[in-house]
Short mmCIF file of C-alpha atoms in Angstrom, two decimals:
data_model
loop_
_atom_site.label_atom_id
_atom_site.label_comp_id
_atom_site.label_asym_id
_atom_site.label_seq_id
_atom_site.Cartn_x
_atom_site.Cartn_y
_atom_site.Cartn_z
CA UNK A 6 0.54 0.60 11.14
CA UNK A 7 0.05 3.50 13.27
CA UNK A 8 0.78 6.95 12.28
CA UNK A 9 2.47 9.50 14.39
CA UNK A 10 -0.84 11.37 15.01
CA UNK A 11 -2.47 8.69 16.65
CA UNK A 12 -4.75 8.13 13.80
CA UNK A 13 -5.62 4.47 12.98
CA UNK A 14 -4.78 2.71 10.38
CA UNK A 15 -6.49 -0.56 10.51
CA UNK A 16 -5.65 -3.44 12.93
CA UNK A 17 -5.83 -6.05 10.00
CA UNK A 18 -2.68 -5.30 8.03
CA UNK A 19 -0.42 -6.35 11.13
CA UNK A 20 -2.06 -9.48 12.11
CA UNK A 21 -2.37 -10.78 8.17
CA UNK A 22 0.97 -10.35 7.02
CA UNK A 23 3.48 -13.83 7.95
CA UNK A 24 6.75 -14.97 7.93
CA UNK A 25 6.69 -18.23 7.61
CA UNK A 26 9.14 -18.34 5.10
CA UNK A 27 11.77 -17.51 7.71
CA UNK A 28 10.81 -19.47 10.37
CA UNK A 29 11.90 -22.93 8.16
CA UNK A 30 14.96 -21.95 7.46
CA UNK A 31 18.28 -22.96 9.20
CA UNK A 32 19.67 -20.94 12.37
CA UNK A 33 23.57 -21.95 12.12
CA UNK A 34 25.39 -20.97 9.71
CA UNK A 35 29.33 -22.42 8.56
CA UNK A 36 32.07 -20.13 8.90
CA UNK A 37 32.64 -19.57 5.05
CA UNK A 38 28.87 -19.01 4.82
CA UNK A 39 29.24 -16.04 7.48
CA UNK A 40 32.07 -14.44 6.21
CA UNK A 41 30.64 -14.22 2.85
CA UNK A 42 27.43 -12.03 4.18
CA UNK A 43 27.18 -8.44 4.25
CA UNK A 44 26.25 -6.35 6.74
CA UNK A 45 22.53 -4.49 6.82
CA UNK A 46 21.46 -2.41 9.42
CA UNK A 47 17.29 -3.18 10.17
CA UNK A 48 15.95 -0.74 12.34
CA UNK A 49 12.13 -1.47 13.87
CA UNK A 50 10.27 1.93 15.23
CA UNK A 51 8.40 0.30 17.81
CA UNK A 52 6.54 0.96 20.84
CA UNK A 53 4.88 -1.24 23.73
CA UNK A 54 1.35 0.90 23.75
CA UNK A 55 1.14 -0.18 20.11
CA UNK A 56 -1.24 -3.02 19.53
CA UNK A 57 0.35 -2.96 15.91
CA UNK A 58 4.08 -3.32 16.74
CA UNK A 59 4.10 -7.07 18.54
CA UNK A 60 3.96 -9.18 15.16
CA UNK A 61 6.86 -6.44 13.68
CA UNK A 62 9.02 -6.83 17.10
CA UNK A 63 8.55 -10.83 16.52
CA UNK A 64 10.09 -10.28 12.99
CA UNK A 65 12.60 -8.56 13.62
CA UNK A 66 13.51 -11.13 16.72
CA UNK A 67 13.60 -14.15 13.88
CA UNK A 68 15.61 -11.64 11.09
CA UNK A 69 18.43 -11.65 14.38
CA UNK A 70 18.57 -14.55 15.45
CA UNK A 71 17.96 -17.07 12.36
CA UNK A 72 19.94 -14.77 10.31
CA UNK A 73 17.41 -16.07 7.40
CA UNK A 74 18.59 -14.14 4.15
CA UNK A 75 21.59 -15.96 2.45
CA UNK A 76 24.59 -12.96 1.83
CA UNK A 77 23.25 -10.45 4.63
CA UNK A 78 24.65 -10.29 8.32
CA UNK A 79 21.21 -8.35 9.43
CA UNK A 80 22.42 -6.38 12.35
CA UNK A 81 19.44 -5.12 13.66
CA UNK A 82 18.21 -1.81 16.17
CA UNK A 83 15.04 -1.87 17.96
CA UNK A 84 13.96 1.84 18.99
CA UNK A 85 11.07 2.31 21.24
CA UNK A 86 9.90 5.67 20.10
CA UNK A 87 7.93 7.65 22.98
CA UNK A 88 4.92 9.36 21.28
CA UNK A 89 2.76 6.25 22.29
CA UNK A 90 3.59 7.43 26.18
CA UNK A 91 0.56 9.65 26.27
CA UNK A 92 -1.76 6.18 25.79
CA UNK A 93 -2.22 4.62 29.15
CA UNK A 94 1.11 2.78 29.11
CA UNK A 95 4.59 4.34 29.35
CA UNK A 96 7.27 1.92 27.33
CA UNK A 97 10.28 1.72 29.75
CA UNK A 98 12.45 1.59 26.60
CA UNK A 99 11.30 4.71 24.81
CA UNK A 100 13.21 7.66 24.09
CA UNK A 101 12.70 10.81 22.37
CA UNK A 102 16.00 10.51 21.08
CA UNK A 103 15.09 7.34 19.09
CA UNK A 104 11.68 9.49 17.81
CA UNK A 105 14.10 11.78 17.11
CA UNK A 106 15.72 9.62 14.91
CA UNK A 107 12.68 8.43 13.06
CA UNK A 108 11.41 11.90 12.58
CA UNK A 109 14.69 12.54 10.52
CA UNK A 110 14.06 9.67 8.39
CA UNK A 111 10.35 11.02 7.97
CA UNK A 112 11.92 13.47 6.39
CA UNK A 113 13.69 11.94 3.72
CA UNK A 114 10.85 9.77 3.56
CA UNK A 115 8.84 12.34 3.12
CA UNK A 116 5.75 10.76 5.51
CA UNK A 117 4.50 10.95 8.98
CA UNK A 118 6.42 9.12 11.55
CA UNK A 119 4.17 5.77 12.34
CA UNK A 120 4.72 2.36 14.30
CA UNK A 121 5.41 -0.38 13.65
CA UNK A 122 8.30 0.45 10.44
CA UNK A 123 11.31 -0.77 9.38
CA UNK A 124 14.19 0.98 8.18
CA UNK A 125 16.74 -0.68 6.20
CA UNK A 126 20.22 1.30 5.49
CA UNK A 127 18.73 4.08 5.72
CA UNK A 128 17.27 4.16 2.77
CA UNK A 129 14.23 2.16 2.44
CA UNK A 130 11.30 2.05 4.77
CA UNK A 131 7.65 0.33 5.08
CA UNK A 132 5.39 -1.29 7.58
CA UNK A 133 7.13 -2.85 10.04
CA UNK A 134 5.63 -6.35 9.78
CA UNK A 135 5.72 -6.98 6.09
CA UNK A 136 8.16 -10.35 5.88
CA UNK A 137 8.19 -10.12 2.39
CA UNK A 138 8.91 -6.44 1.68
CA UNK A 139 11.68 -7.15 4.21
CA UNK A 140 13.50 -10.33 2.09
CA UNK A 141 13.68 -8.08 -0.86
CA UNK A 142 14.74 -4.81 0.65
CA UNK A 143 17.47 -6.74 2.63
CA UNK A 144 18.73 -9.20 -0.40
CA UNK A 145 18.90 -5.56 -2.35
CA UNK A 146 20.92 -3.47 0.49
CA UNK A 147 23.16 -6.64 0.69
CA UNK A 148 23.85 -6.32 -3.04
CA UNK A 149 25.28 -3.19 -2.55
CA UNK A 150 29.71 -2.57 -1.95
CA UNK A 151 29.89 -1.97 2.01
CA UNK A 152 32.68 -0.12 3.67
CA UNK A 153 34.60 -1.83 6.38
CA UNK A 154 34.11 -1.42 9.71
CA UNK A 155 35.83 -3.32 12.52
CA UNK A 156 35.52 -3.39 16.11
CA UNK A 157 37.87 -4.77 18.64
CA UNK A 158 36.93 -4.87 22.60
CA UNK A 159 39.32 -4.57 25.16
CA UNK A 160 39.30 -5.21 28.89
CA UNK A 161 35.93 -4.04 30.98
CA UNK A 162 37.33 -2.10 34.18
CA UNK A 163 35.63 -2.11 37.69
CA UNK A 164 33.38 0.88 36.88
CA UNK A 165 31.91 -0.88 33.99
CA UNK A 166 33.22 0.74 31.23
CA UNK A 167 35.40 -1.09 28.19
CA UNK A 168 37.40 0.74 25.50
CA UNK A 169 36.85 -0.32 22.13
CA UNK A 170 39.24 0.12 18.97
CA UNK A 171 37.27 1.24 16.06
CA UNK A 172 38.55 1.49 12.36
CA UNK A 173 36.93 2.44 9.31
CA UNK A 174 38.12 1.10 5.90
CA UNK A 175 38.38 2.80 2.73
CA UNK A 176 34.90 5.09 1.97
CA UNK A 177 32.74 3.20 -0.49
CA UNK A 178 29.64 4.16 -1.74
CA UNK A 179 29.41 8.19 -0.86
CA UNK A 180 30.15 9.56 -4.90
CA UNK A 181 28.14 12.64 -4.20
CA UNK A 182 29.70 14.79 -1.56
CA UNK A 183 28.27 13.98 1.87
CA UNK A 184 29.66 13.50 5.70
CA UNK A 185 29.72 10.30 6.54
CA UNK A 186 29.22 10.08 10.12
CA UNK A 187 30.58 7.17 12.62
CA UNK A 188 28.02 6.31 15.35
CA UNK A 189 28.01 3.79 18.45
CA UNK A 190 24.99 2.26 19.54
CA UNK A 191 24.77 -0.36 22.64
CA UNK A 192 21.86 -2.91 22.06
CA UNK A 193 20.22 -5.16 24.59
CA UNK A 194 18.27 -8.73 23.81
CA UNK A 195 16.07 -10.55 25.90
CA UNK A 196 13.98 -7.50 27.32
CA UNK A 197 10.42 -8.30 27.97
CA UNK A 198 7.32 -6.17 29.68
CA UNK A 199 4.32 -6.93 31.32
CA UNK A 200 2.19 -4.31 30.00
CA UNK A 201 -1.10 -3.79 32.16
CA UNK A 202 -2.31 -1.00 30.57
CA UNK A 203 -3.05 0.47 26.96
CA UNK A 204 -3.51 -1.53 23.85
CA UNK A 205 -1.29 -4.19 24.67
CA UNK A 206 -2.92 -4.73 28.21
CA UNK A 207 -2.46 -8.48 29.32
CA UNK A 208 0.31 -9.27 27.17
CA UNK A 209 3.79 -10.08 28.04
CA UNK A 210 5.97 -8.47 25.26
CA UNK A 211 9.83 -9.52 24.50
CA UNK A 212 12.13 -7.77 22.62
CA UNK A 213 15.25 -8.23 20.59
CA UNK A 214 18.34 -5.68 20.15
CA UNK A 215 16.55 -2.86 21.65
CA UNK A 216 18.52 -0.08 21.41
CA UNK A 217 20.17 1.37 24.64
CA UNK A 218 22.42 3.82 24.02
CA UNK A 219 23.12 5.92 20.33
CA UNK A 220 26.40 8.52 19.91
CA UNK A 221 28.70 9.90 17.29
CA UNK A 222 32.29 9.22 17.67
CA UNK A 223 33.50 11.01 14.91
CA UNK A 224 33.42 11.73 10.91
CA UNK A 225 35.25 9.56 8.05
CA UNK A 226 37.81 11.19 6.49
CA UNK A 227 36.73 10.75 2.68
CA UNK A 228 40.29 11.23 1.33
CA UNK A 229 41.61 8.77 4.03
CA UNK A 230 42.75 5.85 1.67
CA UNK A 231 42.77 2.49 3.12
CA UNK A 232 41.85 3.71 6.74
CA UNK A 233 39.50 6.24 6.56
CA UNK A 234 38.45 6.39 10.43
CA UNK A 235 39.96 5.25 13.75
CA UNK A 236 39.03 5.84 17.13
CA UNK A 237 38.67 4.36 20.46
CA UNK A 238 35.78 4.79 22.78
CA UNK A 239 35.08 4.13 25.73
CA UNK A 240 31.53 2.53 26.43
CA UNK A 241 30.00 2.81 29.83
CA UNK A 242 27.46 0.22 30.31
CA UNK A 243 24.85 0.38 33.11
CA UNK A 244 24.40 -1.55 36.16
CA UNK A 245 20.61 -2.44 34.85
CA UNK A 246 21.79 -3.63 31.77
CA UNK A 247 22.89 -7.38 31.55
CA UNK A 248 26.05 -7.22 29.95
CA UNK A 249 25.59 -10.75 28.64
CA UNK A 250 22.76 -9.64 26.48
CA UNK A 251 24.78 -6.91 25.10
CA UNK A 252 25.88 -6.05 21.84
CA UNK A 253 28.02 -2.93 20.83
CA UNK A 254 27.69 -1.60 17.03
CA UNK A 255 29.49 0.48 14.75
CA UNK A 256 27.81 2.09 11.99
CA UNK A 257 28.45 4.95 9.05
CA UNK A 258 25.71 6.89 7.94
CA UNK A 259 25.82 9.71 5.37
CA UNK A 260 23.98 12.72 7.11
CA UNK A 261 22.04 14.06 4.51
CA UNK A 262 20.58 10.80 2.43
CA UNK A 263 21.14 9.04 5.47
CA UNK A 264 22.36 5.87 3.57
CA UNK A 265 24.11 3.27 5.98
CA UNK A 266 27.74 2.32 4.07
CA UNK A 267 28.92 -0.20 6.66
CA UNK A 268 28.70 -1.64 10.03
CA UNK A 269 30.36 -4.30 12.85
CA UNK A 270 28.56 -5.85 15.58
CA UNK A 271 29.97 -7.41 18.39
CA UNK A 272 28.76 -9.45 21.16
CA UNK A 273 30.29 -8.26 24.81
CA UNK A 274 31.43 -10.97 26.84
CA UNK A 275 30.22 -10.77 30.34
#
């Protein structure tokens, strides 16, 4: 774990911690198995000039794409933060928007920023490599009454861009008074970096779901009734993305606790 400040940690803690468990269980999945999970937004601070953040970024590649905890539909965010920059090697997926983000939730959390963590719902957060701390806060956020979300895509146009429908269901979960805020992000798999300099010198890095592009499109109406939200965006995707490795999500998040109440992912068809 490495704190904001560039003060070490210990190596130990990342390279010690497994997730076996996960890696024996099942990939597929029937259709009445899916439908019964829940969605849970997992979001990994990361960085590629963080020796840490590898073993964290493998996790949360297995947590995708085995889908390993029975009743959760993990839908997960990979944000390369940039304060790592400054360390020999620049991460070509950084942004200070996504430290940005994680300095928010530093502030709820009341702790320094650090990589590698994980953030589930947006309301608990530890070391981004801990497979166990993970099962439990996941199996608890998936406990929890979700509001729907629901995405539909329509047809891509020459210049790249697709319009998506976007509704929001009836608000659940938000008894204290507190905007719930709709966001969009775009997420990318199958990234990888050949880092030649800083701590992760030699190594080829790959990623999963790293996050691409993050906006509001609007706030729920709490008094809506059934349909609390609807919108329809249009998403421009860029020519250096690979659209087949895209995935577009919808998420509400209160904006003071910062609690995640629902989400939709879908996978754009290139």
């Amino acid at each position: 774990m490495r704190k904001f400040s560039g003060l070490g940690l210990g190596l130990s803690l990342a390279f010690l911690v497994t997730w076996f468990a996960f890696a024996t269980k099942p990939k597929a999945q029937t259709s009445v198995e899916q439908a019964a999970r829940k969605p849970v937004v997992v979001e990994l601070f990361t960085s590629e000039g963080c020796s840490s953040c590898p073993p964290a970024d493998a996790l949360l590649q297995k947590l995708e794409t085995q889908q390993p905890i029975a009743g959760a539909e993990i839908i997960a965010l990979e944000e390369h933060v940039d304060y790592w920059n400054h360390d020999g090697w620049i991460d070509p997926y950084s942004s200070p928007e996504w430290t940005e983000r994680q300095q928010d939730y530093a502030t709820l959390f009341k702790n320094d920023p650090y990589t590698p963590e994980l953030v589930v719902d947006g309301q608990s957060q530890f070391v981004g490599n801990n497979a166990r701390e993970a099962d439990v806060k996941i199996r608890t956020a998936a406990r929890n009454t979700k509001t729907v979300v629901a995405i539909t895509p329509g047809k891509p146009d020459a210049s790249g861009s697709e319009r998506f429908a976007v509704s929001v269901g009836k608000l659940e979960g938000n008894k204290f008074v507190d905007v719930a805020e709709v966001w969009l992000a775009v997420t990318e798999d199958a990234l990888h970096s050949s880092v030649s300099r800083g701590e992760n010198a030699g190594h080829v890095l790959h990623h999963v779901a790293t996050l691409r592009s993050l906006h509001k499109i609007g706030v729920v109406d709490a008094n809506g009734g059934s349909v609390s939200f609807t919108a329809d965006p249009v998403v421009k995707f860029n020519s250096h993305w690979n659209v087949e490795n895209l995935h577009v999500i919808v998420f509400v998040q209160k904006k003071k606790s910062r609690e995640i109440l629902g989400a939709a992912s879908i996978k754009i068809k290139g």
